[in-house]
mmCIF file of C-alpha atoms and ligand atoms in Angstrom:
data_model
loop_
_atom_site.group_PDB
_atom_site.id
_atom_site.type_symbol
_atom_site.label_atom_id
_atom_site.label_comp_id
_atom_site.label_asym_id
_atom_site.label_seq_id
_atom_site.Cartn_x
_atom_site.Cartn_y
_atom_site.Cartn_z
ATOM 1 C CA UNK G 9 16.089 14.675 4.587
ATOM 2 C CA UNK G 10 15.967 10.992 3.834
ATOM 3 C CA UNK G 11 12.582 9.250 3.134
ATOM 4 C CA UNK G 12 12.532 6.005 5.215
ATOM 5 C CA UNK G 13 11.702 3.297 3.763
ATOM 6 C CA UNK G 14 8.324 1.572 4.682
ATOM 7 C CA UNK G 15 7.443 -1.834 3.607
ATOM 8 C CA UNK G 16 4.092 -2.914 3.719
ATOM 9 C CA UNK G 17 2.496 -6.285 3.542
ATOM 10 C CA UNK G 18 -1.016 -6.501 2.016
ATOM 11 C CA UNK G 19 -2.281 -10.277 2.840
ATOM 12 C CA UNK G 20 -5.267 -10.219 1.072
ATOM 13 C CA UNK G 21 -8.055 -12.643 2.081
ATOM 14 C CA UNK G 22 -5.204 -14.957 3.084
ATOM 15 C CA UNK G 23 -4.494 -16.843 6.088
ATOM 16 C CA UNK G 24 -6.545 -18.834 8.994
ATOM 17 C CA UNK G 25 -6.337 -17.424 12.176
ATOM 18 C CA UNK G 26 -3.420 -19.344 13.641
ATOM 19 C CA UNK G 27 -1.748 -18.579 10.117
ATOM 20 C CA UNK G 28 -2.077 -15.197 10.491
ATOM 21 C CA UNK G 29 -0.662 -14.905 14.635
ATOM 22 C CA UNK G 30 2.189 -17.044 13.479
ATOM 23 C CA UNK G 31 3.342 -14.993 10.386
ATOM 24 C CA UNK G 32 2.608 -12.111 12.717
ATOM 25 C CA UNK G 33 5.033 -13.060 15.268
ATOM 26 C CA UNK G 34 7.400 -14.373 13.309
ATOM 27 C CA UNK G 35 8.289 -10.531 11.663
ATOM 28 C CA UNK G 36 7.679 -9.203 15.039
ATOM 29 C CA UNK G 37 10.448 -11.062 16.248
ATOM 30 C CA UNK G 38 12.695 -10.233 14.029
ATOM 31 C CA UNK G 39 12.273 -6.179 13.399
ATOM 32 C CA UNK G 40 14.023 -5.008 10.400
ATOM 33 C CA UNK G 41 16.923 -1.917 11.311
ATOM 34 C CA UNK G 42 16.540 -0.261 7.741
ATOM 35 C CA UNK G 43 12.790 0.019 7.079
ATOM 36 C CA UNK G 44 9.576 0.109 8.668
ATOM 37 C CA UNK G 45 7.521 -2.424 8.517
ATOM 38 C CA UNK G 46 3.545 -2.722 7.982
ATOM 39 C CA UNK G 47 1.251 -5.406 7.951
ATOM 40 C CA UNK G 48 -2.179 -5.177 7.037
ATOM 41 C CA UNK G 49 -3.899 -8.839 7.809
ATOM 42 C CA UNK G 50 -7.658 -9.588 6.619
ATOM 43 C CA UNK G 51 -10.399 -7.538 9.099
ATOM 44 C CA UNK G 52 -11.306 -10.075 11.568
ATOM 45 C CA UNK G 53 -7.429 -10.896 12.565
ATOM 46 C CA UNK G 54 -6.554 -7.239 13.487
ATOM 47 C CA UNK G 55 -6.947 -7.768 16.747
ATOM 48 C CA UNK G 56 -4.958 -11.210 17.082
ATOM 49 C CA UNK G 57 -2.097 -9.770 15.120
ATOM 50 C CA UNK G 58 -2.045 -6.589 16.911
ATOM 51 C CA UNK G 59 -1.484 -8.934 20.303
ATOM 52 C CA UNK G 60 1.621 -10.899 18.439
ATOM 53 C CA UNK G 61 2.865 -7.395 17.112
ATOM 54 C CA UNK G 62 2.655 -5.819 20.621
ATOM 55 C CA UNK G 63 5.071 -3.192 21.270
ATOM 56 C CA UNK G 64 8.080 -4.244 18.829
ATOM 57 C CA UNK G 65 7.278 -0.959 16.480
ATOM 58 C CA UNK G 66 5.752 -2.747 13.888
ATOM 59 C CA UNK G 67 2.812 -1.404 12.443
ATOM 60 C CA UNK G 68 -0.672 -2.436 11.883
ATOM 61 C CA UNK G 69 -2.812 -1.635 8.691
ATOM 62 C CA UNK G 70 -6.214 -2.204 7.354
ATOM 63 C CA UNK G 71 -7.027 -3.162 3.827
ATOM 64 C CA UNK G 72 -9.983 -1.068 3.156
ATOM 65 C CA UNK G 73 -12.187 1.827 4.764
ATOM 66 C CA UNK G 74 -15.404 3.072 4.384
ATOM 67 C CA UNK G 75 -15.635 7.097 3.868
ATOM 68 C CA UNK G 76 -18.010 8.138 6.912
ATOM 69 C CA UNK G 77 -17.549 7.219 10.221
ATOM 70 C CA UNK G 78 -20.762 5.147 11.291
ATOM 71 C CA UNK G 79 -23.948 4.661 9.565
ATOM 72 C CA UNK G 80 -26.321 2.044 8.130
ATOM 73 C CA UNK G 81 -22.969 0.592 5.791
ATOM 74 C CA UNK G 82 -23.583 -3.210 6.471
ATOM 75 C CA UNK G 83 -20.260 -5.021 6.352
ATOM 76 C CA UNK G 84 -17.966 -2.184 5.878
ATOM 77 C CA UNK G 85 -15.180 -0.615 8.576
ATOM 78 C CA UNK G 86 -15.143 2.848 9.137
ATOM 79 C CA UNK G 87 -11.405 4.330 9.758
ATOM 80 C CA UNK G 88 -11.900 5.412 13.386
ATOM 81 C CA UNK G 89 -12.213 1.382 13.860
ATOM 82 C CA UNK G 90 -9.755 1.101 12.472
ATOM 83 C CA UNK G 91 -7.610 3.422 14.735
ATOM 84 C CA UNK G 92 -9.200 2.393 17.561
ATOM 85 C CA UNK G 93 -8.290 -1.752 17.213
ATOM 86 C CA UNK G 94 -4.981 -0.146 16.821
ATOM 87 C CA UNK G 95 -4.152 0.285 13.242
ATOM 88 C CA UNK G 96 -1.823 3.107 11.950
ATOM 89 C CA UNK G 97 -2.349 2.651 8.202
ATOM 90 C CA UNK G 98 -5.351 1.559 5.824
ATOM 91 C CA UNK G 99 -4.654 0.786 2.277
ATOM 92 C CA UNK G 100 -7.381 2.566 -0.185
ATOM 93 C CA UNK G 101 -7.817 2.290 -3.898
ATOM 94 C CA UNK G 102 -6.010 -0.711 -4.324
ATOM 95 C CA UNK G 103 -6.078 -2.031 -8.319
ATOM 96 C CA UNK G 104 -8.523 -5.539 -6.482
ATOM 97 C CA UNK G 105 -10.967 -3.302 -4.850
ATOM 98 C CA UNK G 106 -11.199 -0.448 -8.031
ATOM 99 C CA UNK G 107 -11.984 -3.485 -10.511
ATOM 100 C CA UNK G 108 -13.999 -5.813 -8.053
ATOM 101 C CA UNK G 109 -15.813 -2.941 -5.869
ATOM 102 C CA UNK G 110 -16.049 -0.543 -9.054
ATOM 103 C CA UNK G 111 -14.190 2.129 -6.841
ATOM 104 C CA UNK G 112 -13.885 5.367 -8.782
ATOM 105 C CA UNK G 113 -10.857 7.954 -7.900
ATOM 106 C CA UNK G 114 -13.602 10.287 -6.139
ATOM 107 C CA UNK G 115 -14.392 7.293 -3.851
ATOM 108 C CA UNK G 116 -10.626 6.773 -3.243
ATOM 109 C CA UNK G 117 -10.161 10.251 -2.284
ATOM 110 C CA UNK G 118 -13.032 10.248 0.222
ATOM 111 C CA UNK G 119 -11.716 6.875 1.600
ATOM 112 C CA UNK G 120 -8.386 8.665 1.978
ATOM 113 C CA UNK G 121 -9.450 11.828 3.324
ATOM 114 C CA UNK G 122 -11.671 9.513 6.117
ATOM 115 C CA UNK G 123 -8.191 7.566 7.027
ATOM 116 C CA UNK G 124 -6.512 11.275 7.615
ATOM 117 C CA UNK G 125 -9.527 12.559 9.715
ATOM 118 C CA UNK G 126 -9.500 9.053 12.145
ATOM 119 C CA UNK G 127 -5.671 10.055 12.251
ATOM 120 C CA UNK G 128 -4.276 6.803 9.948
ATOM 121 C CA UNK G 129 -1.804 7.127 7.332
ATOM 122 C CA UNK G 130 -3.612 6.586 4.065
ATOM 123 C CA UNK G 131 -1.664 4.355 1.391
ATOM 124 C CA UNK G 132 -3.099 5.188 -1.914
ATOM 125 C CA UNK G 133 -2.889 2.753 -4.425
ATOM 126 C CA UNK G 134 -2.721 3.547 -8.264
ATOM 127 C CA UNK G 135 -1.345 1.543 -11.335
ATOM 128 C CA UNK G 136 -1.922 1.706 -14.771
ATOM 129 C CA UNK G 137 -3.810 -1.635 -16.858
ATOM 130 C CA UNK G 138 -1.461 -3.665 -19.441
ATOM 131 C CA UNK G 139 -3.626 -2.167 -22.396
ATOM 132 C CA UNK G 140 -2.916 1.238 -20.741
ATOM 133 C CA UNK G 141 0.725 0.605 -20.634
ATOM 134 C CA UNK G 142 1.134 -0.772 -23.951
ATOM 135 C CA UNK G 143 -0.855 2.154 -25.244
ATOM 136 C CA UNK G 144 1.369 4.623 -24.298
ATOM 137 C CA UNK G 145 -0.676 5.983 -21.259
ATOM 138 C CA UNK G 146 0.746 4.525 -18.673
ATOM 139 C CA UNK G 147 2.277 7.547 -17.060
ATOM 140 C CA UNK G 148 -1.229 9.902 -17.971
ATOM 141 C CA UNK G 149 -3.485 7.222 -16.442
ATOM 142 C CA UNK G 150 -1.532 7.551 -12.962
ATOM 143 C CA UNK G 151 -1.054 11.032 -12.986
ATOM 144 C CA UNK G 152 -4.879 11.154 -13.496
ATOM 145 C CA UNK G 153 -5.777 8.791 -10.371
ATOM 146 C CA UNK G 154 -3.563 10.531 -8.221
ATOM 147 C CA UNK G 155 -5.050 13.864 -9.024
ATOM 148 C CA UNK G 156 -8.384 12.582 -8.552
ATOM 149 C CA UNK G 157 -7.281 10.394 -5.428
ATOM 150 C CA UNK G 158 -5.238 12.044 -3.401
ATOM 151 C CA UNK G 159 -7.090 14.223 -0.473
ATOM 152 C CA UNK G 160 -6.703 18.054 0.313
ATOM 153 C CA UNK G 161 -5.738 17.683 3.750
ATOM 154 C CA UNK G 162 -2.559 15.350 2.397
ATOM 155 C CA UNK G 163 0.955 15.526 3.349
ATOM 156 C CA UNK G 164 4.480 13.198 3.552
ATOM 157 C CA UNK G 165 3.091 12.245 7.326
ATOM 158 C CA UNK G 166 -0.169 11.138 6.372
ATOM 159 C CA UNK G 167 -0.063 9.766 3.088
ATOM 160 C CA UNK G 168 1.984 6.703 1.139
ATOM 161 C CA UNK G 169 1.545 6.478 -2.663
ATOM 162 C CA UNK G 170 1.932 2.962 -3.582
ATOM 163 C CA UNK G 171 2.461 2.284 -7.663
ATOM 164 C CA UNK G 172 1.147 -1.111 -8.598
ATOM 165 C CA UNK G 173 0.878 -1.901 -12.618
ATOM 166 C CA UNK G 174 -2.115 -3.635 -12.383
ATOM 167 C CA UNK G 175 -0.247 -6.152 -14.477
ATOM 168 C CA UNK G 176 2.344 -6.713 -12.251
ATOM 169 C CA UNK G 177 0.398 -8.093 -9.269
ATOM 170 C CA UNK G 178 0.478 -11.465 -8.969
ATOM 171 C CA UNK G 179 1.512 -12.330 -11.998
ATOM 172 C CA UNK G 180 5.858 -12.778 -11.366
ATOM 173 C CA UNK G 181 5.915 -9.693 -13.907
ATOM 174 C CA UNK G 182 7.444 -6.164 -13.656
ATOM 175 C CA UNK G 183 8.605 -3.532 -15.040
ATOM 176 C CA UNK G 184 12.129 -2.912 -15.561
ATOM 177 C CA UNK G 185 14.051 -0.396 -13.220
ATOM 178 C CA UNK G 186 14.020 2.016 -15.612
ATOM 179 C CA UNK G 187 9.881 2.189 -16.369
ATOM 180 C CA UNK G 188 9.776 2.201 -12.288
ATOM 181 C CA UNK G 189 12.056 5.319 -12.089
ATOM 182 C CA UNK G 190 10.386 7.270 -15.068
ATOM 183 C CA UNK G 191 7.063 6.564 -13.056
ATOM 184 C CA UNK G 192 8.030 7.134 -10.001
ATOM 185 C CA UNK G 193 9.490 10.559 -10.775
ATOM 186 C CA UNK G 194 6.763 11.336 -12.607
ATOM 187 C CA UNK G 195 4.723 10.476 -9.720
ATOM 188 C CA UNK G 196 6.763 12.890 -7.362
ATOM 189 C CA UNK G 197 5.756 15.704 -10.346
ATOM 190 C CA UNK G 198 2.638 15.174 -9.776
ATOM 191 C CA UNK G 199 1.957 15.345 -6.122
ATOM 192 C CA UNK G 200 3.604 18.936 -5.802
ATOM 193 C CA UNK G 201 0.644 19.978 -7.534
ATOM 194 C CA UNK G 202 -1.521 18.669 -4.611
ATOM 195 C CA UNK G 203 1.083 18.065 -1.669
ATOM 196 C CA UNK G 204 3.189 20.821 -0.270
ATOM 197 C CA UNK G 205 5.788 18.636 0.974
ATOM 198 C CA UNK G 206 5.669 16.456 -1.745
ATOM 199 C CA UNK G 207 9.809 16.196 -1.459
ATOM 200 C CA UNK G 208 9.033 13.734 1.796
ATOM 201 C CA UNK G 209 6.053 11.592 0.476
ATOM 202 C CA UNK G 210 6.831 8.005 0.461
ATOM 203 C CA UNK G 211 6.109 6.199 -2.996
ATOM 204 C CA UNK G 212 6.067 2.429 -2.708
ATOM 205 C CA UNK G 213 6.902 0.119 -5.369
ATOM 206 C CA UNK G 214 4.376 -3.335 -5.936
ATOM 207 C CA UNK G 215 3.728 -5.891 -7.755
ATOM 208 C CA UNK G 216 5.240 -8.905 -8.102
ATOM 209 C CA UNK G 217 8.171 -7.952 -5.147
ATOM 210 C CA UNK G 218 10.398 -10.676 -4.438
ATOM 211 C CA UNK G 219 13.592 -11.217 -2.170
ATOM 212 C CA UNK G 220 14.837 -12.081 -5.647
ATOM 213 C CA UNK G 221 14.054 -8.671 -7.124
ATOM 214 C CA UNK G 222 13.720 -6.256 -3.898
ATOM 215 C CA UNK G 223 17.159 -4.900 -3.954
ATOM 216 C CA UNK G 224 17.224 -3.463 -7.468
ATOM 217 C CA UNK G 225 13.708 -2.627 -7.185
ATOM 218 C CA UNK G 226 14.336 -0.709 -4.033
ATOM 219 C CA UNK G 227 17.612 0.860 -5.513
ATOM 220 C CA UNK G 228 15.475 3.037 -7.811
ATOM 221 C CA UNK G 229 15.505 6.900 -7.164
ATOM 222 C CA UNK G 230 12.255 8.170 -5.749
ATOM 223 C CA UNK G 231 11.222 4.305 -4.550
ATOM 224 C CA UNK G 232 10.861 4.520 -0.804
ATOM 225 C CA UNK G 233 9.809 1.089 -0.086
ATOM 226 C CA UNK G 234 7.677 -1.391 -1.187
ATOM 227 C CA UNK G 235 4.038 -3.071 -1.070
ATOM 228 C CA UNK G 236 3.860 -6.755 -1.229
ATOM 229 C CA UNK G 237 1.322 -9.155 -1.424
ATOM 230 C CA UNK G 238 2.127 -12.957 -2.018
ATOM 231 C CA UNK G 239 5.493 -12.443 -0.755
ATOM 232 C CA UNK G 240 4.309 -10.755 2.428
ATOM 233 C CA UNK G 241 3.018 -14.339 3.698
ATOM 234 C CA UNK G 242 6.105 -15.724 4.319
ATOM 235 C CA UNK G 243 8.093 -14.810 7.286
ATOM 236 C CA UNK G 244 11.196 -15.331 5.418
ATOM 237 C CA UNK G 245 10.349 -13.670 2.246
ATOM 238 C CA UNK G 246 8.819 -10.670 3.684
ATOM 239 C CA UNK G 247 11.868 -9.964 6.402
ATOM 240 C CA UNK G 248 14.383 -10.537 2.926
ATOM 241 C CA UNK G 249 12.473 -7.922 1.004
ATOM 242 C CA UNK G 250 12.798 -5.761 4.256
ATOM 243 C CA UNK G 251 16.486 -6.946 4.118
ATOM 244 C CA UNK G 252 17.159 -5.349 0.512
ATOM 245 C CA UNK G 253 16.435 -1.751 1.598
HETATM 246 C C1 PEP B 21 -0.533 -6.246 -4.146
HETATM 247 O O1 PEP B 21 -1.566 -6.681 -4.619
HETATM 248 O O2 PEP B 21 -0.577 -5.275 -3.373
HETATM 249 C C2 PEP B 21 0.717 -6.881 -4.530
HETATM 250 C C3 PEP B 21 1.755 -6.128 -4.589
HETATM 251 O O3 PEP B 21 0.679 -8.223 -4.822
HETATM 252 P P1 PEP B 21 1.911 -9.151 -5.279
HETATM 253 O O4 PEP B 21 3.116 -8.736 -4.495
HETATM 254 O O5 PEP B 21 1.469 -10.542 -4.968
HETATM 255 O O6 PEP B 21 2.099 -8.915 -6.741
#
């Protein structure tokens, strides 16, 4: 069976308000045939862009969740909050909350295994540092998060692995088609240790993802689809990448 491919757009803490319902529509009106498409806007515009989304079959994603339900947590956003505002995904453990929150692979896991018990698809985000890369570890250091990251109750409809060099976000830099492959096959190693339908798990590609660079990027074997950040806030850009699958 074919993996579908799923492209995801992570804004950030990007866009205003009207920023955010205009990007939103614009992808909304324009669905893309060959992948699915997934945008996760900052917290407080969830609801706006789930109005300009509406029923076109794009999805809606959060950036973060907490790993209990409801509780004395002041200023985070428990999953089922998520699910409820309408959300189908949450990103958790990407490389900007692990450095700037201090997020350890334990806390990624029960982020993750919160997302699959409010019913959301849980992206997990891993990626190795430049020093781990250039020291040889690059394909240890993932293998490691995803062991520690990825929840019991996982499988190919409720989890997306998303591989993001650390180095490669944001900074116009990747890795060459062949460092992608060897990772991502070494990724889809891995998660038959802890996924029973591993075969079927979608593994995004991001960092750095371009219109300029999607199509040989999302060529690779064992690259379902992508996760894009600065790219992902323009209509344009973000519908090209979706384009390239
Ligand atoms: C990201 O941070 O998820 C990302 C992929 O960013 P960018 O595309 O801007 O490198």
């Amino acid at each position: 069976m074919a993996v579908r491919a799923l492209i995801a757009g992570n804004w950030k803490m990007n866009t205003s308000l009207a920023e955010a319902r205009s990007l939103a529509a614009g992808i909304a009106a324009q669905p893309s045939a060959a992948a699915d498409l997934l945008l996760c806007p900052p917290a407080p515009w969830l609801q706006s862009v789930a109005s300009e989304i509406g029923a076109t079959g794009v999805m809606l994603g959060g950036q973060d969740c907490h790993p209990t339900s409801a509780g004395a947590h002041t200023g985070d956003i428990s999953a089922e909050m998520l699910a409820e505002i309408g959300c189908s995904h949450v990103i958790v453990g990407h490389s900007e909350r692990r450095t700037d929150h201090w997020e350890s692979d334990a806390q990624v896991q029960a982020k993750a295994d919160a997302a699959l018990r409010a019913g959301l698809v849980a992206v997990i985000c891993v990626g190795e540092s430049e020093a781990e890369r250039d020291a040889g570890r690059d394909l240890a250091v993932v293998g490691g998060q995803l062991a520690g990251s990825i929840p019991a109750a996982a499988n190919a409809n409720n989890t997306v692995i998303a591989y993001e060099p650390v180095w490669a976000i944001g900074t116009g830099r990747t890795p060459t088609v062949q460092d992608v492959a060897a990772m991502h096959d070494h990724m889809r190693t891995v998660i038959a240790d802890k996924i029973s339908d591993a075969a079927h798990v979608k593994l995004l590609y991001g960092g750095s993802v371009t219109p300029a660079n999607a199509a040989e990027l999302l060529a690779v074997a064992n690259v379902n689809g992508a996760l894009v950040g600065g790219a992902s806030l323009q209509v344009e850009d973000f519908l090209a990448i979706a384009a390239a699958v």
